[in-house]
C-alpha cells in the first residue's frame, strides 16, 4: 500500500520560512514525478512545484518562483519544499502528490497518489 505522509506545516509570520517534507512508502518514485499542490479556502487545488526523480528537473508555479525550492532524496523516497519569504496569500493546505511515471508535472489529474495534506498559515 502506497502512502505519502506530509509534515512541516504550521503557523508563520509573513516573511518567514517553512520546510515541508513528504515521505513516500510502499513503492519508489525514483524514476517518476513528485510534486506539491495547494488548496486555499474556497479555491481549487493548484500546482506549486514538481521534481523528476530521474535527472532532478524542477518546475514551479509563477507565484512561487524565487521563493520556494523543491528537492528530493531518492534514497529516502522523500521530497521537500523549502518555502521562504512567505506571504499571507500562501496560506493553504499543501498536498504531496506522486506518480511512478513521467507525467505532465503541473496537472493534478496525472498523479496516482496523494497525501492527506498539511496546513500552512501565514499571518500578516
PDB file of C-alpha atoms in Angstrom:
ATOM      1  CA  UNK A   1       0.000   0.000   0.000  1.00  0.00           C
ATOM      2  CA  UNK A   2       1.424   3.342  -1.054  1.00  0.00           C
ATOM      3  CA  UNK A   3       1.378   6.152   1.484  1.00  0.00           C
ATOM      4  CA  UNK A   4       2.505   9.752   1.254  1.00  0.00           C
ATOM      5  CA  UNK A   5       2.915  11.469   4.598  1.00  0.00           C
ATOM      6  CA  UNK A   6       3.417  15.223   4.731  1.00  0.00           C
ATOM      7  CA  UNK A   7       4.912  17.119   7.641  1.00  0.00           C
ATOM      8  CA  UNK A   8       6.309  20.539   8.443  1.00  0.00           C
ATOM      9  CA  UNK A   9       3.264  22.734   8.133  1.00  0.00           C
ATOM     10  CA  UNK A  10       2.343  25.325  10.717  1.00  0.00           C
ATOM     11  CA  UNK A  11       1.783  28.974  11.507  1.00  0.00           C
ATOM     12  CA  UNK A  12       4.393  31.508  10.478  1.00  0.00           C
ATOM     13  CA  UNK A  13       4.543  35.271  10.130  1.00  0.00           C
ATOM     14  CA  UNK A  14       4.790  36.914   6.745  1.00  0.00           C
ATOM     15  CA  UNK A  15       8.382  36.892   5.543  1.00  0.00           C
ATOM     16  CA  UNK A  16       9.153  33.712   7.429  1.00  0.00           C
ATOM     17  CA  UNK A  17      10.102  30.255   6.233  1.00  0.00           C
ATOM     18  CA  UNK A  18       8.843  26.695   6.491  1.00  0.00           C
ATOM     19  CA  UNK A  19      10.113  23.401   5.159  1.00  0.00           C
ATOM     20  CA  UNK A  20       7.612  20.744   4.167  1.00  0.00           C
ATOM     21  CA  UNK A  21       8.515  17.083   3.856  1.00  0.00           C
ATOM     22  CA  UNK A  22       6.716  14.260   2.095  1.00  0.00           C
ATOM     23  CA  UNK A  23       7.826  10.733   2.849  1.00  0.00           C
ATOM     24  CA  UNK A  24       6.641   8.016   0.487  1.00  0.00           C
ATOM     25  CA  UNK A  25       6.347   4.359   1.363  1.00  0.00           C
ATOM     26  CA  UNK A  26       5.108   1.298  -0.441  1.00  0.00           C
ATOM     27  CA  UNK A  27       6.905   1.958  -3.709  1.00  0.00           C
ATOM     28  CA  UNK A  28       9.717   4.002  -5.108  1.00  0.00           C
ATOM     29  CA  UNK A  29       9.301   7.134  -7.196  1.00  0.00           C
ATOM     30  CA  UNK A  30      12.953   7.450  -8.187  1.00  0.00           C
ATOM     31  CA  UNK A  31      12.028   7.322 -11.879  1.00  0.00           C
ATOM     32  CA  UNK A  32       8.756   9.156 -11.535  1.00  0.00           C
ATOM     33  CA  UNK A  33       7.487  12.552 -10.513  1.00  0.00           C
ATOM     34  CA  UNK A  34       6.738  14.055  -7.126  1.00  0.00           C
ATOM     35  CA  UNK A  35       5.018  17.364  -6.594  1.00  0.00           C
ATOM     36  CA  UNK A  36       3.339  19.804  -4.259  1.00  0.00           C
ATOM     37  CA  UNK A  37      -0.072  21.285  -4.801  1.00  0.00           C
ATOM     38  CA  UNK A  38      -2.036  23.614  -2.537  1.00  0.00           C
ATOM     39  CA  UNK A  39      -5.625  24.498  -1.885  1.00  0.00           C
ATOM     40  CA  UNK A  40      -6.629  27.755  -0.286  1.00  0.00           C
ATOM     41  CA  UNK A  41     -10.020  28.124   1.434  1.00  0.00           C
ATOM     42  CA  UNK A  42     -12.787  28.310  -1.125  1.00  0.00           C
ATOM     43  CA  UNK A  43     -10.436  27.764  -4.055  1.00  0.00           C
ATOM     44  CA  UNK A  44      -9.383  24.897  -6.264  1.00  0.00           C
ATOM     45  CA  UNK A  45      -6.250  22.903  -5.695  1.00  0.00           C
ATOM     46  CA  UNK A  46      -3.376  24.323  -7.758  1.00  0.00           C
ATOM     47  CA  UNK A  47       0.100  23.294  -8.746  1.00  0.00           C
ATOM     48  CA  UNK A  48       3.039  24.604  -6.720  1.00  0.00           C
ATOM     49  CA  UNK A  49       6.178  22.686  -7.666  1.00  0.00           C
ATOM     50  CA  UNK A  50       7.357  19.337  -9.028  1.00  0.00           C
ATOM     51  CA  UNK A  51      10.558  17.354  -9.394  1.00  0.00           C
ATOM     52  CA  UNK A  52      11.560  14.425 -11.580  1.00  0.00           C
ATOM     53  CA  UNK A  53      13.146  11.531  -9.729  1.00  0.00           C
ATOM     54  CA  UNK A  54      15.486  10.854 -12.613  1.00  0.00           C
ATOM     55  CA  UNK A  55      17.586  13.859 -13.533  1.00  0.00           C
ATOM     56  CA  UNK A  56      16.066  16.144 -10.934  1.00  0.00           C
ATOM     57  CA  UNK A  57      14.361  18.597 -13.285  1.00  0.00           C
ATOM     58  CA  UNK A  58      12.149  21.008 -11.370  1.00  0.00           C
ATOM     59  CA  UNK A  59       9.044  23.004 -12.213  1.00  0.00           C
ATOM     60  CA  UNK A  60       7.418  25.887 -10.369  1.00  0.00           C
ATOM     61  CA  UNK A  61       4.256  27.910 -10.447  1.00  0.00           C
ATOM     62  CA  UNK A  62       4.970  31.537 -11.306  1.00  0.00           C
ATOM     63  CA  UNK A  63       3.587  32.618  -7.936  1.00  0.00           C
ATOM     64  CA  UNK A  64       6.332  30.803  -6.022  1.00  0.00           C
ATOM     65  CA  UNK A  65       9.363  31.111  -8.308  1.00  0.00           C
ATOM     66  CA  UNK A  66      12.330  32.547  -6.468  1.00  0.00           C
ATOM     67  CA  UNK A  67      10.733  31.877  -3.067  1.00  0.00           C
ATOM     68  CA  UNK A  68      10.116  28.115  -2.976  1.00  0.00           C
ATOM     69  CA  UNK A  69      12.574  25.322  -3.701  1.00  0.00           C
ATOM     70  CA  UNK A  70      11.647  21.696  -4.264  1.00  0.00           C
ATOM     71  CA  UNK A  71      14.210  18.969  -3.711  1.00  0.00           C
ATOM     72  CA  UNK A  72      14.238  15.221  -3.392  1.00  0.00           C
ATOM     73  CA  UNK A  73      16.146  12.406  -1.765  1.00  0.00           C
ATOM     74  CA  UNK A  74      15.654   9.214  -3.754  1.00  0.00           C
ATOM     75  CA  UNK A  75      17.387   7.135  -1.105  1.00  0.00           C
ATOM     76  CA  UNK A  76      14.771   8.249   1.420  1.00  0.00           C
ATOM     77  CA  UNK A  77      11.932   8.364  -1.103  1.00  0.00           C
ATOM     78  CA  UNK A  78      11.220  11.845   0.215  1.00  0.00           C
ATOM     79  CA  UNK A  79      10.537  15.213  -1.352  1.00  0.00           C
ATOM     80  CA  UNK A  80      10.920  18.581   0.349  1.00  0.00           C
ATOM     81  CA  UNK A  81       9.540  22.046  -0.219  1.00  0.00           C
ATOM     82  CA  UNK A  82      11.574  24.886   1.239  1.00  0.00           C
ATOM     83  CA  UNK A  83       9.345  27.949   1.439  1.00  0.00           C
ATOM     84  CA  UNK A  84      10.929  31.348   2.043  1.00  0.00           C
ATOM     85  CA  UNK A  85       9.537  34.875   2.070  1.00  0.00           C
ATOM     86  CA  UNK A  86       6.105  33.531   2.850  1.00  0.00           C
ATOM     87  CA  UNK A  87       3.092  35.730   2.201  1.00  0.00           C
ATOM     88  CA  UNK A  88      -0.433  35.626   3.635  1.00  0.00           C
ATOM     89  CA  UNK A  89      -1.668  34.517   0.216  1.00  0.00           C
ATOM     90  CA  UNK A  90       0.419  31.347   0.590  1.00  0.00           C
ATOM     91  CA  UNK A  91      -1.999  30.198   3.291  1.00  0.00           C
ATOM     92  CA  UNK A  92      -3.389  26.854   2.168  1.00  0.00           C
ATOM     93  CA  UNK A  93      -3.422  23.141   2.723  1.00  0.00           C
ATOM     94  CA  UNK A  94      -0.377  21.764   0.928  1.00  0.00           C
ATOM     95  CA  UNK A  95      -0.639  18.318  -0.643  1.00  0.00           C
ATOM     96  CA  UNK A  96       2.108  15.998  -1.774  1.00  0.00           C
ATOM     97  CA  UNK A  97       1.494  14.063  -4.977  1.00  0.00           C
ATOM     98  CA  UNK A  98       3.472  11.297  -6.632  1.00  0.00           C
ATOM     99  CA  UNK A  99       3.401   9.186  -9.721  1.00  0.00           C
ATOM    100  CA  UNK A 100       5.785   6.425 -10.776  1.00  0.00           C
ATOM    101  CA  UNK A 101       5.797   7.715 -14.342  1.00  0.00           C
ATOM    102  CA  UNK A 102       6.892  10.743 -16.352  1.00  0.00           C
ATOM    103  CA  UNK A 103       3.677  12.751 -16.122  1.00  0.00           C
ATOM    104  CA  UNK A 104       2.717  16.281 -17.042  1.00  0.00           C
ATOM    105  CA  UNK A 105       4.064  17.797 -13.867  1.00  0.00           C
ATOM    106  CA  UNK A 106       1.576  20.616 -13.449  1.00  0.00           C
ATOM    107  CA  UNK A 107      -1.614  18.563 -13.831  1.00  0.00           C
ATOM    108  CA  UNK A 108      -3.041  17.101 -10.647  1.00  0.00           C
ATOM    109  CA  UNK A 109      -5.100  14.607 -12.618  1.00  0.00           C
ATOM    110  CA  UNK A 110      -1.874  12.942 -13.761  1.00  0.00           C
ATOM    111  CA  UNK A 111      -0.807  11.816 -10.293  1.00  0.00           C
ATOM    112  CA  UNK A 112      -1.853   8.456  -8.903  1.00  0.00           C
ATOM    113  CA  UNK A 113      -1.010   9.070  -5.255  1.00  0.00           C
ATOM    114  CA  UNK A 114      -1.800  11.872  -2.816  1.00  0.00           C
ATOM    115  CA  UNK A 115      -1.060  12.676   0.768  1.00  0.00           C
ATOM    116  CA  UNK A 116      -3.587  13.913   3.311  1.00  0.00           C
ATOM    117  CA  UNK A 117      -2.247  17.456   3.324  1.00  0.00           C
ATOM    118  CA  UNK A 118      -0.585  19.759   5.809  1.00  0.00           C
ATOM    119  CA  UNK A 119      -1.851  23.209   6.783  1.00  0.00           C
ATOM    120  CA  UNK A 120       0.315  26.252   6.187  1.00  0.00           C
ATOM    121  CA  UNK A 121      -0.922  29.512   7.666  1.00  0.00           C
ATOM    122  CA  UNK A 122       0.906  32.787   7.093  1.00  0.00           C
ATOM    123  CA  UNK A 123      -0.122  35.689   9.285  1.00  0.00           C
ATOM    124  CA  UNK A 124       0.270  39.310   8.253  1.00  0.00           C
TER     125      UNK A 124
END
